[in-house]
Coordinates of C-alpha atoms and ligand atoms in Angstrom, one line a residue:
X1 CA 20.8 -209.9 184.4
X2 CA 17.1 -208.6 184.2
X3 CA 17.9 -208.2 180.1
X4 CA 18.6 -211.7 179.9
X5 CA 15.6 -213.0 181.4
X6 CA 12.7 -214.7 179.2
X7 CA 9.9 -214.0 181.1
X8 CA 8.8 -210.7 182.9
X9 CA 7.4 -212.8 185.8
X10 CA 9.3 -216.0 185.5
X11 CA 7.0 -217.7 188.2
X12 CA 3.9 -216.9 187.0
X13 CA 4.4 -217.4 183.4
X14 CA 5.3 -221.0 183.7
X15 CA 3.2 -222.4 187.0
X16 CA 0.9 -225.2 185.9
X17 CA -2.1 -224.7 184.8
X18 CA -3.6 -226.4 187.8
X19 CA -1.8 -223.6 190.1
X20 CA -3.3 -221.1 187.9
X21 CA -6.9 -222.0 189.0
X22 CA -6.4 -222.2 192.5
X23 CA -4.4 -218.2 192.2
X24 CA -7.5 -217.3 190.4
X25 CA -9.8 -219.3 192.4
X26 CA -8.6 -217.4 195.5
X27 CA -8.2 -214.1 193.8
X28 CA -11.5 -214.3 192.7
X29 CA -13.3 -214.8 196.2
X30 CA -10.9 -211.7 197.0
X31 CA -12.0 -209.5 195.0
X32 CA -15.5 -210.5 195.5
X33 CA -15.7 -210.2 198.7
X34 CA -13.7 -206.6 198.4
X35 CA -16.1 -205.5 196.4
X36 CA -19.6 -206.9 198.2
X37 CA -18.4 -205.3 201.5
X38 CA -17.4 -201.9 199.9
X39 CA -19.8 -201.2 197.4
X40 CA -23.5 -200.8 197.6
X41 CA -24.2 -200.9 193.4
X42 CA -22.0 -204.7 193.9
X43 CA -23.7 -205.6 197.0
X44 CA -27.3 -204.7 195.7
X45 CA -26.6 -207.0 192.2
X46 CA -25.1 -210.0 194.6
X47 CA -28.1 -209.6 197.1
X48 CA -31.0 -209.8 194.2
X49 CA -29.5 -212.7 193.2
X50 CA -29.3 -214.3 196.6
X51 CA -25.0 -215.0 196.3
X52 CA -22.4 -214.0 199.1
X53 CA -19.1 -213.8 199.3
X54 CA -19.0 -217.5 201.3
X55 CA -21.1 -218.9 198.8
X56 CA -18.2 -218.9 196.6
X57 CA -16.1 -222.3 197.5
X58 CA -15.2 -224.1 193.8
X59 CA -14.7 -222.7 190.2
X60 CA -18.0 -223.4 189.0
X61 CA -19.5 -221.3 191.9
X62 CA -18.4 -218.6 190.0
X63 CA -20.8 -218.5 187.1
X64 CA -23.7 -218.1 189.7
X65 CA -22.1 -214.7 190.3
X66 CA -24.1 -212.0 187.9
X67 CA -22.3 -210.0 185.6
X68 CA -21.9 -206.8 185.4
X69 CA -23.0 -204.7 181.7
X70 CA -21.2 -201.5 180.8
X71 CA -25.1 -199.8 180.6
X72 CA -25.2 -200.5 184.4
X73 CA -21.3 -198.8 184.6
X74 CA -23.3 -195.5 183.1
X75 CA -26.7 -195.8 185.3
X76 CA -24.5 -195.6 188.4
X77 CA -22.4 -192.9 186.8
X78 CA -22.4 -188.6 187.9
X79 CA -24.0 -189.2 191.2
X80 CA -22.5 -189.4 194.9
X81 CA -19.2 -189.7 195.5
X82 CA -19.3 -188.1 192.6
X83 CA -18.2 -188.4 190.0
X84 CA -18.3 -192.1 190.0
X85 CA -21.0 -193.6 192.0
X86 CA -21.4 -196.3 194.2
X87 CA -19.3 -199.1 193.1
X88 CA -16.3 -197.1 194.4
X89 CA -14.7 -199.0 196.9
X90 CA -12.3 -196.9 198.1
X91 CA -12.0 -193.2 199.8
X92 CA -12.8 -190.3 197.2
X93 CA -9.6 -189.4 197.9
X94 CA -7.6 -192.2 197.5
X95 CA -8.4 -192.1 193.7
X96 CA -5.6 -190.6 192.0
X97 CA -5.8 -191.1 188.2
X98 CA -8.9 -190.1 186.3
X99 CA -10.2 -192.0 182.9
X100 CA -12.8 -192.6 180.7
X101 CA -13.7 -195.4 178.0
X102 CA -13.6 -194.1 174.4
X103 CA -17.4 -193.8 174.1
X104 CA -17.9 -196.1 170.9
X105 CA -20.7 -197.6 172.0
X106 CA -22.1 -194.7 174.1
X107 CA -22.1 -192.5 176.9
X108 CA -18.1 -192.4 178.2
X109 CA -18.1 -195.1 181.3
X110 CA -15.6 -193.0 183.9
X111 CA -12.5 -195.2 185.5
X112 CA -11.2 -194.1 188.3
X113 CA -8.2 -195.8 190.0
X114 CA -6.0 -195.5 193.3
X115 CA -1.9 -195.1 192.9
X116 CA -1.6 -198.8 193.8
X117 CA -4.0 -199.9 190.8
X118 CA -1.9 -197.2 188.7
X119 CA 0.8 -199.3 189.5
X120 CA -0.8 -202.4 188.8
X121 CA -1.8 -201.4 184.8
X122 CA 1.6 -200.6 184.4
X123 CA 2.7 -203.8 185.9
X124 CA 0.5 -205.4 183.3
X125 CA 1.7 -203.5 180.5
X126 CA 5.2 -204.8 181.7
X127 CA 4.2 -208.5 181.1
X128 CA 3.3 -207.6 177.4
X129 CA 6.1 -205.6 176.6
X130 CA 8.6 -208.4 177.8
X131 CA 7.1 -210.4 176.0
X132 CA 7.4 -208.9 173.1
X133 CA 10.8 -207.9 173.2
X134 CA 11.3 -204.6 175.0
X135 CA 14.3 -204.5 176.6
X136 CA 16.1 -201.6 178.2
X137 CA 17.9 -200.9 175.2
X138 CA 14.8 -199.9 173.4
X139 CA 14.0 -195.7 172.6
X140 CA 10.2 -196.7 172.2
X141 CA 8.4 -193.8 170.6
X142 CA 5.1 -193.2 171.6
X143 CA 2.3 -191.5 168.7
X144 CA -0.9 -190.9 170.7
X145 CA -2.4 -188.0 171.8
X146 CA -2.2 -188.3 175.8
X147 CA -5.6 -187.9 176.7
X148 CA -8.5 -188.7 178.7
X149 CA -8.6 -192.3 177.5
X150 CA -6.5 -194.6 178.9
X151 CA -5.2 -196.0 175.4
X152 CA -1.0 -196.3 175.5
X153 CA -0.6 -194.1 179.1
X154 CA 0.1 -197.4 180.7
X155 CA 1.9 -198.4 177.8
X156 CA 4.1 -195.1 178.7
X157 CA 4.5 -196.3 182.4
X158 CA 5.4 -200.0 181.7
X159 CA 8.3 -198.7 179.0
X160 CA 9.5 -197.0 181.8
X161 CA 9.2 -199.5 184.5
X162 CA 10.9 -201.5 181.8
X163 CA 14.0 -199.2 182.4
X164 CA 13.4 -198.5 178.1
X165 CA 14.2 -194.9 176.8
X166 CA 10.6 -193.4 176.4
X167 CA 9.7 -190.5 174.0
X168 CA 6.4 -189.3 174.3
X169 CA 5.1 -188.3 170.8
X170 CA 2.1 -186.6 172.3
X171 CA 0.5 -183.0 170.4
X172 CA 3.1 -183.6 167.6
X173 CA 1.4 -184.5 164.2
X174 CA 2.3 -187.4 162.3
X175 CA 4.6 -185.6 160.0
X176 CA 6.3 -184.7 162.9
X177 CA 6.2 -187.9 164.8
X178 CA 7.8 -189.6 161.7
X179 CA 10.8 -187.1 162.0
X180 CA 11.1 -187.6 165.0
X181 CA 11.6 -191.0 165.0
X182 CA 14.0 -190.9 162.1
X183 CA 16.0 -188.0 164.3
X184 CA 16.4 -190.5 167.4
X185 CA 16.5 -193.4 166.2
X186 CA 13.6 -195.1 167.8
X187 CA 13.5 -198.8 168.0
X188 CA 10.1 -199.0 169.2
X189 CA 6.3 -198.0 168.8
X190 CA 2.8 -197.9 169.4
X191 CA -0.5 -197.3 168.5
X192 CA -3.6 -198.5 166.5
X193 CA -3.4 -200.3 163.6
X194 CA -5.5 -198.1 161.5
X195 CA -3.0 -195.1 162.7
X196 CA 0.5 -197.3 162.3
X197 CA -1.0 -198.0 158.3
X198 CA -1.9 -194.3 158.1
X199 CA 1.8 -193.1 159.3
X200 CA 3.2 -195.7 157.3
X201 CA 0.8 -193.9 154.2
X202 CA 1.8 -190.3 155.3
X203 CA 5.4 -191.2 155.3
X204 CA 5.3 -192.9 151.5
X205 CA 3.1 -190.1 149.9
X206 CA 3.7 -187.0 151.4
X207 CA 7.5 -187.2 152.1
X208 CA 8.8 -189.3 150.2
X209 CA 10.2 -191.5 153.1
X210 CA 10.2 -195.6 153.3
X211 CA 9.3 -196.6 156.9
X212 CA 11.3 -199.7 156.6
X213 CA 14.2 -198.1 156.0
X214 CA 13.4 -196.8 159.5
X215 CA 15.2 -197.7 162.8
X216 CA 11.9 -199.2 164.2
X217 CA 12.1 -202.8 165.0
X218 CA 8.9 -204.1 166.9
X219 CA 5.2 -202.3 167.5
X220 CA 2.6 -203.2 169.7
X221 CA -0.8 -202.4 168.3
X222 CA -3.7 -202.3 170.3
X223 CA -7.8 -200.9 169.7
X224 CA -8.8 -202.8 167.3
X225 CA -8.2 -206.7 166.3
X226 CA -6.0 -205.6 162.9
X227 CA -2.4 -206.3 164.4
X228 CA -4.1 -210.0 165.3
X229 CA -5.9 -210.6 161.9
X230 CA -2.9 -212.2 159.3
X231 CA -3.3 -209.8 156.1
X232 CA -3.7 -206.7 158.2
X233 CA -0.5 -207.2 160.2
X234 CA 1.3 -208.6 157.1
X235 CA 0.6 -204.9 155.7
X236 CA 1.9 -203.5 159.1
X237 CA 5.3 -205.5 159.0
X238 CA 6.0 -204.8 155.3
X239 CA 5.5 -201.5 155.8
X240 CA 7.7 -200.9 158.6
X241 CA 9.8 -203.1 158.1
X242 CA 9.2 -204.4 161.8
X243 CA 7.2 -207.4 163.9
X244 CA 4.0 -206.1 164.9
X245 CA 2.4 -207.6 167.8
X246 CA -1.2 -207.5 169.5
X247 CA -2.5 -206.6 172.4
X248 CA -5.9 -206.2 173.8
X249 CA -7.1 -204.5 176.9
X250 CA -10.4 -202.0 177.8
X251 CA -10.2 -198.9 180.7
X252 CA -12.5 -200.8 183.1
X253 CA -11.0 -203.9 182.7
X254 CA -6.8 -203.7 182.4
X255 CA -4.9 -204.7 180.0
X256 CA -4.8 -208.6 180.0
X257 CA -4.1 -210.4 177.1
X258 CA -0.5 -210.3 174.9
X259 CA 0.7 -211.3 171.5
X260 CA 4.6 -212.8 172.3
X261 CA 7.3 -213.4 170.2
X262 CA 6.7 -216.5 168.7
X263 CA 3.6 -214.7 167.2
X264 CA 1.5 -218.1 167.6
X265 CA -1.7 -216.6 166.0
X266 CA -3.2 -215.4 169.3
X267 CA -3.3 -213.8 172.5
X268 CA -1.9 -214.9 175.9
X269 CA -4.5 -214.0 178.3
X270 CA -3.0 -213.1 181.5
X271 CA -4.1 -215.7 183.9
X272 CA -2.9 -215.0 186.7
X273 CA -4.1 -211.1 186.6
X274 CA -7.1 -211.9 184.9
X275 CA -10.1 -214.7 185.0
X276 CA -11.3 -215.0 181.5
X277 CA -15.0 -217.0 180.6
X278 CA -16.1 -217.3 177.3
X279 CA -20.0 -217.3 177.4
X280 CA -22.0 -219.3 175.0
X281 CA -23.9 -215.9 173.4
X282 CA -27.1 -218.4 173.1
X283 CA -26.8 -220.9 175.5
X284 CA -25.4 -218.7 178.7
X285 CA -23.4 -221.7 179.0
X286 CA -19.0 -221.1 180.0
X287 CA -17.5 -222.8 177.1
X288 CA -14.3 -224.9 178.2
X289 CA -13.3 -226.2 175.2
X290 CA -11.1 -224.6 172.3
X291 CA -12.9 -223.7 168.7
X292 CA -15.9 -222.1 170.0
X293 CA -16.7 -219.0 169.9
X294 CA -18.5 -216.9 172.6
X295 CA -18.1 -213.6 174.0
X296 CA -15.8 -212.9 176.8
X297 CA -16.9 -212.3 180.8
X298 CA -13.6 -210.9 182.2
X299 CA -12.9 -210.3 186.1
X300 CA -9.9 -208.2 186.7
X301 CA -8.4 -210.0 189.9
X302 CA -6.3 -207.2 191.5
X303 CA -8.5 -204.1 190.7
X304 CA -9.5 -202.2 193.7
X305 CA -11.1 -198.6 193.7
X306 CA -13.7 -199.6 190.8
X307 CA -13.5 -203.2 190.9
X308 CA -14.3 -205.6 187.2
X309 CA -16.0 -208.7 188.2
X310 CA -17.2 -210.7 185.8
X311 CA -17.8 -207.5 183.1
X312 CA -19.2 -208.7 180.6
X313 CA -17.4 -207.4 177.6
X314 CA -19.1 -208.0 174.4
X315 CA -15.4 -209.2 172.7
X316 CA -15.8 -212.3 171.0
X317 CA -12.6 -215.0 171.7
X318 CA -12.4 -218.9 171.3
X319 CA -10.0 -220.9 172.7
X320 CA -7.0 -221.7 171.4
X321 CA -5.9 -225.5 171.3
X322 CA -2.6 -225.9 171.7
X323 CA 0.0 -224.2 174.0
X324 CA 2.3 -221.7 173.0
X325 CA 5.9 -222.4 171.9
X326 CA 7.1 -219.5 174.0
X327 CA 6.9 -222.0 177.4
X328 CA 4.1 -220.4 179.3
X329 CA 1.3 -221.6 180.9
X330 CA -1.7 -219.1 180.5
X331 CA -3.6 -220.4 177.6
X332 CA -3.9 -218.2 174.3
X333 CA -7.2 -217.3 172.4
X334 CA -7.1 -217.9 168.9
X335 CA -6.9 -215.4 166.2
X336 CA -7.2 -212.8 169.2
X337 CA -10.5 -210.5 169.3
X338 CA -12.6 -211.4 166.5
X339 CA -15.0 -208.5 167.3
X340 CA -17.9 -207.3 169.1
X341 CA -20.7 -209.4 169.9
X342 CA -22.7 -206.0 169.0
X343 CA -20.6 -205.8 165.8
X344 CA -20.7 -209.7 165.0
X345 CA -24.5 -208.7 163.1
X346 CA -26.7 -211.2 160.8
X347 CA -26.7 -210.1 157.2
X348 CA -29.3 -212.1 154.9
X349 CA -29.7 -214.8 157.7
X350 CA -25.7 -215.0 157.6
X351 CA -24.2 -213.9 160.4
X352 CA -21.3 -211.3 160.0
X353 CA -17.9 -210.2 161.8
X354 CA -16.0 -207.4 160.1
X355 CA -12.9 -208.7 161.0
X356 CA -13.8 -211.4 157.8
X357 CA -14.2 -208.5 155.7
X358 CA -11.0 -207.0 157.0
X359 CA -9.1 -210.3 156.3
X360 CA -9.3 -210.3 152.8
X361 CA -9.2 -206.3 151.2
X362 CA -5.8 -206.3 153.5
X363 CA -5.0 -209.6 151.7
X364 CA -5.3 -208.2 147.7
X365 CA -2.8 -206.4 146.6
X366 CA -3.2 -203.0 144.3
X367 CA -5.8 -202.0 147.1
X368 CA -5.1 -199.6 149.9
X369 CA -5.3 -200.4 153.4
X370 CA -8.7 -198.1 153.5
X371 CA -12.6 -199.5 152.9
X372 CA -15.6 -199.5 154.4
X373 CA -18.5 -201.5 154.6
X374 CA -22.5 -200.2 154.6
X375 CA -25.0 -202.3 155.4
X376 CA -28.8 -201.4 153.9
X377 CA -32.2 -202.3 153.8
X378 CA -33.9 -201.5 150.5
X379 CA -37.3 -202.7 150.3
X380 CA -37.0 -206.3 151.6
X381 CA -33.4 -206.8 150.9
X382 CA -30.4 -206.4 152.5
X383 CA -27.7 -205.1 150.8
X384 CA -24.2 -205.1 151.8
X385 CA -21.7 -202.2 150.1
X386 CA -18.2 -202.4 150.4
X387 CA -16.0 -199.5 149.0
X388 CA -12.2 -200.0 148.3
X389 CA -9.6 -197.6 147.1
X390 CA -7.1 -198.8 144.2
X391 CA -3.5 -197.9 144.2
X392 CA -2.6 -195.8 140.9
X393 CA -0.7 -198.8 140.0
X394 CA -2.9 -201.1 139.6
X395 CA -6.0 -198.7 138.4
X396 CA -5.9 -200.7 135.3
X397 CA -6.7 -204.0 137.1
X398 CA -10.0 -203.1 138.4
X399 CA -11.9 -205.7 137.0
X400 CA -9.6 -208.7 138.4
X401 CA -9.5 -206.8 141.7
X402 CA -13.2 -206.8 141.9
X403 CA -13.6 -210.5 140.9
X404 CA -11.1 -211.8 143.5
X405 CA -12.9 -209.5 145.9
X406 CA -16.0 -211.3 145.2
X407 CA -14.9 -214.8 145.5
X408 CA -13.0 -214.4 148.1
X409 CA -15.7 -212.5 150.3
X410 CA -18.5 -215.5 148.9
X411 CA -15.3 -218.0 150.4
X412 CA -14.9 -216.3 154.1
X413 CA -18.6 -215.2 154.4
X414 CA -20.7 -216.4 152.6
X415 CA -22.0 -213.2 151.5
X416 CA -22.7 -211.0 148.1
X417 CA -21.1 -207.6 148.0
X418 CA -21.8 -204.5 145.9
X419 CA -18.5 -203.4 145.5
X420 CA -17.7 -199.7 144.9
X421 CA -14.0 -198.6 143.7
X422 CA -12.8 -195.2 144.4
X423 CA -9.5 -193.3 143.6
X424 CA -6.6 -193.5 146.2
X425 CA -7.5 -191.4 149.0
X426 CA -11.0 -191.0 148.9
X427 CA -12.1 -192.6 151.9
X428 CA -12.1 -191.5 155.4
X429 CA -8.7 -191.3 157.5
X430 CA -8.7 -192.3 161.0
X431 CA -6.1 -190.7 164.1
X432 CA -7.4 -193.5 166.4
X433 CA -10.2 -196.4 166.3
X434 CA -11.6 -196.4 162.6
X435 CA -15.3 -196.9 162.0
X436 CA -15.3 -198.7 158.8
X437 CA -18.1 -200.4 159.4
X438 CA -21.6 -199.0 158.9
X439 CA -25.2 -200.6 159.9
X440 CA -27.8 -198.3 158.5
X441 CA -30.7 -200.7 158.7
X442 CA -30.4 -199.5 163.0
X443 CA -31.1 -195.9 161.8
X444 CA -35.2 -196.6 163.3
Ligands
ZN1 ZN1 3.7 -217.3 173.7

């Protein structure tokens, strides 16, 4: 029985590791070559830098092989076949699905993609919800708004594939949603972290309801790194009552990496979809080894109309050094996406990730999952403010809140705060990616 069955893809989840590299090894030449003869935008990069398809013959080949930046993605972008540009690789008319990338960092990047690669994100998404749990059984409730971003629409699709009940939460708002869930019983969910803590919030304060005491049993959170940093999802389970896994994926790459189960304090990157480098961000050099971090150059093996070869995509991963308990192969980063290499910033000669700062407000108790951080210039100094909110609760324990703030921030990075503590609800609420964290010394 397909219920029974541990893995989604029983073969490719547990082939040794040296199969892996030959699959991705001849994938990657594949797609390569797919995308040299069919696009002029690929063929032009490869060209310049004197590399063809044949000239790919072992795995280290393929560093030689330039990557491709998002700001290149946007250059190509509104012109003929419009309105994607030359790195289609297909007929105009064999695209059938239109996306875009959120625009956080910019311009929107536009994704088309053919029925068959359709097909394929939802096969991906099927790896990741197997492996964390969903089974046919599941009524999985799904709170996004269905838009033009790709966000949980392939999410939707695997559920289905899945053969789990799927209940499409779409225009409802989150008052609604939580009734909703509580009406049909709903076993499982997903969305961002920021907007799981925020339902979680809406549910306690405005009606009065205890999530846990809900029916939901397991939510996959994707968007941001919370679901993979400890104190963040600790807040997510306890509040739900419910194992919270991650996931991390991008619109022009796929969705390839998965929290399972066993919840080993990282992602599974999907190996044999997916060729994942880490990049030494000084160096240039592809770091092998696990415990260093570097930013991630991702190839999406099986992509066709607007192929990913060797994106480069500004996450920052490590490598994880031991396998996962779960039995398979594909090896797991550790601690999942730590952040952006544009977020990761140096602060007083330190250098920052948010996701630190993240790790312990989430941890101290009495503060609400809310803050954000602004980072200043006055003068010659740098200043870094972070403002918290205090649950009425524990309003008279500001001062011990701010101390343990302050040592613990000094402990994890090294770093003086100004800390700022407002009243519950004071800071800004977030439907879908937060931006908590603020760098006003780029303002020239
Ligand atoms: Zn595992």
């Amino acid at each position: 029985m397909l219920a029974e069955q541990k893995y989604w893809n029983p073969v490719l989840e547990t082939i040794p590791k040296e199969k892996i590299r030959q699959l991705q090894l001849k994938k990657f030449k594949q797609i390569f070559k797919w995308a040299y003869d069919r696009s002029k935008f690929h063929r032009q990069l490869y060209d310049r830098a004197g590399i063809k398809p044949n000239d790919i013959r072992s795995f280290a080949d393929i560093k030689q092989v330039p990557k491709v930046e998002k700001a290149m993605m946007r250059d190509i972008q509104r012109k003929d076949p419009f309105p994607y540009g030359d790195a289609l690789c297909v007929p105009l008319e064999d695209v059938a699905v239109f996306r875009q990338t959120s625009g956080t960092t910019g311009q929107p990047v536009y994704q088309p993609d053919t029925w068959q690669d359709w097909e394929w994100w939802a096969e991906c998404w099927s790896y990741i919800l197997w492996a964390q749990g969903y089974r046919p059984r599941d009524r999985v409730f799904i709170p996004f708004g269905y838009n033009i971003f790709v966000a949980f629409w392939a999410g939707h699709y695997a559920a289905e594939k899945l053969g789990c009940e799927v209940v499409p939460g779409g225009v409802l708002d989150t008052k609604a949603r939580i009734l909703k869930i509580q009406e049909l019983q709903a076993t499982a969910m997903m969305g961002t972290p920021t907007y799981i803590l925020g339902m979680a919030e809406t549910a306690r304060s405005k009606m009065n309801l205890d999530p846990s005491k809900l029916t939901i049993e397991k939510i996959t959170c994707a968007g941001e790194c919370g679901a993979s940093i400890p104190s963040t999802k600790k807040r997510l389970e306890d509040a739900w009552g419910a194992k919270v896994y991650d996931h991390a994926g991008a619109t022009e790459i796929g969705a390839w990496s998965f929290e399972c189960t066993e919840q080993p304090g990282g992602l599974h990157v999907n190996e044999p979809l997916f060729l994942v480098e880490i990049e030494d961000v000084e160096t240039g050099e592809i770091i092998e080894e696990p415990g260093r971090r570097g930013k991630m150059i991702i190839t999406a093996l099986d992509r066709q109309a607007q192929p990913c070869v060797r994106f480069d995509s500004k996450d920052v991963i490590e490598w994880a050094s031991e396998p996962c308990p779960c039995g398979r192969t594909t090896r797991l980063i550790k601690g999942g996406v730590v952040g952006r290499a544009d977020d990761i910033t140096k602060v007083k000669g330190v250098l920052l990730a948010p996701s630190a700062i993240e790790e312990v407000v989430r941890a101290i108790k009495g503060l609400s999952d809310e803050y954000e951080v602004i980072v200043d210039k006055i003068g010659d100094n740098e200043q870094i403010k972070l403002r918290v909110e205090v649950l009425p609760e524990a309003e008279k324990q500001c001062t011990l809140i701010e101390a343990e703030l302050v040592d613990q921030l000094r402990l994890k990075t090294n770093l003086r705060y100004d800390i700022e503590i407002c009243g519950c609800e004071t800071l800004p609420r977030y439907e879908v990616k937060a931006k908590r964290f603020k760098d006003l010394r780029k303002k020239d």
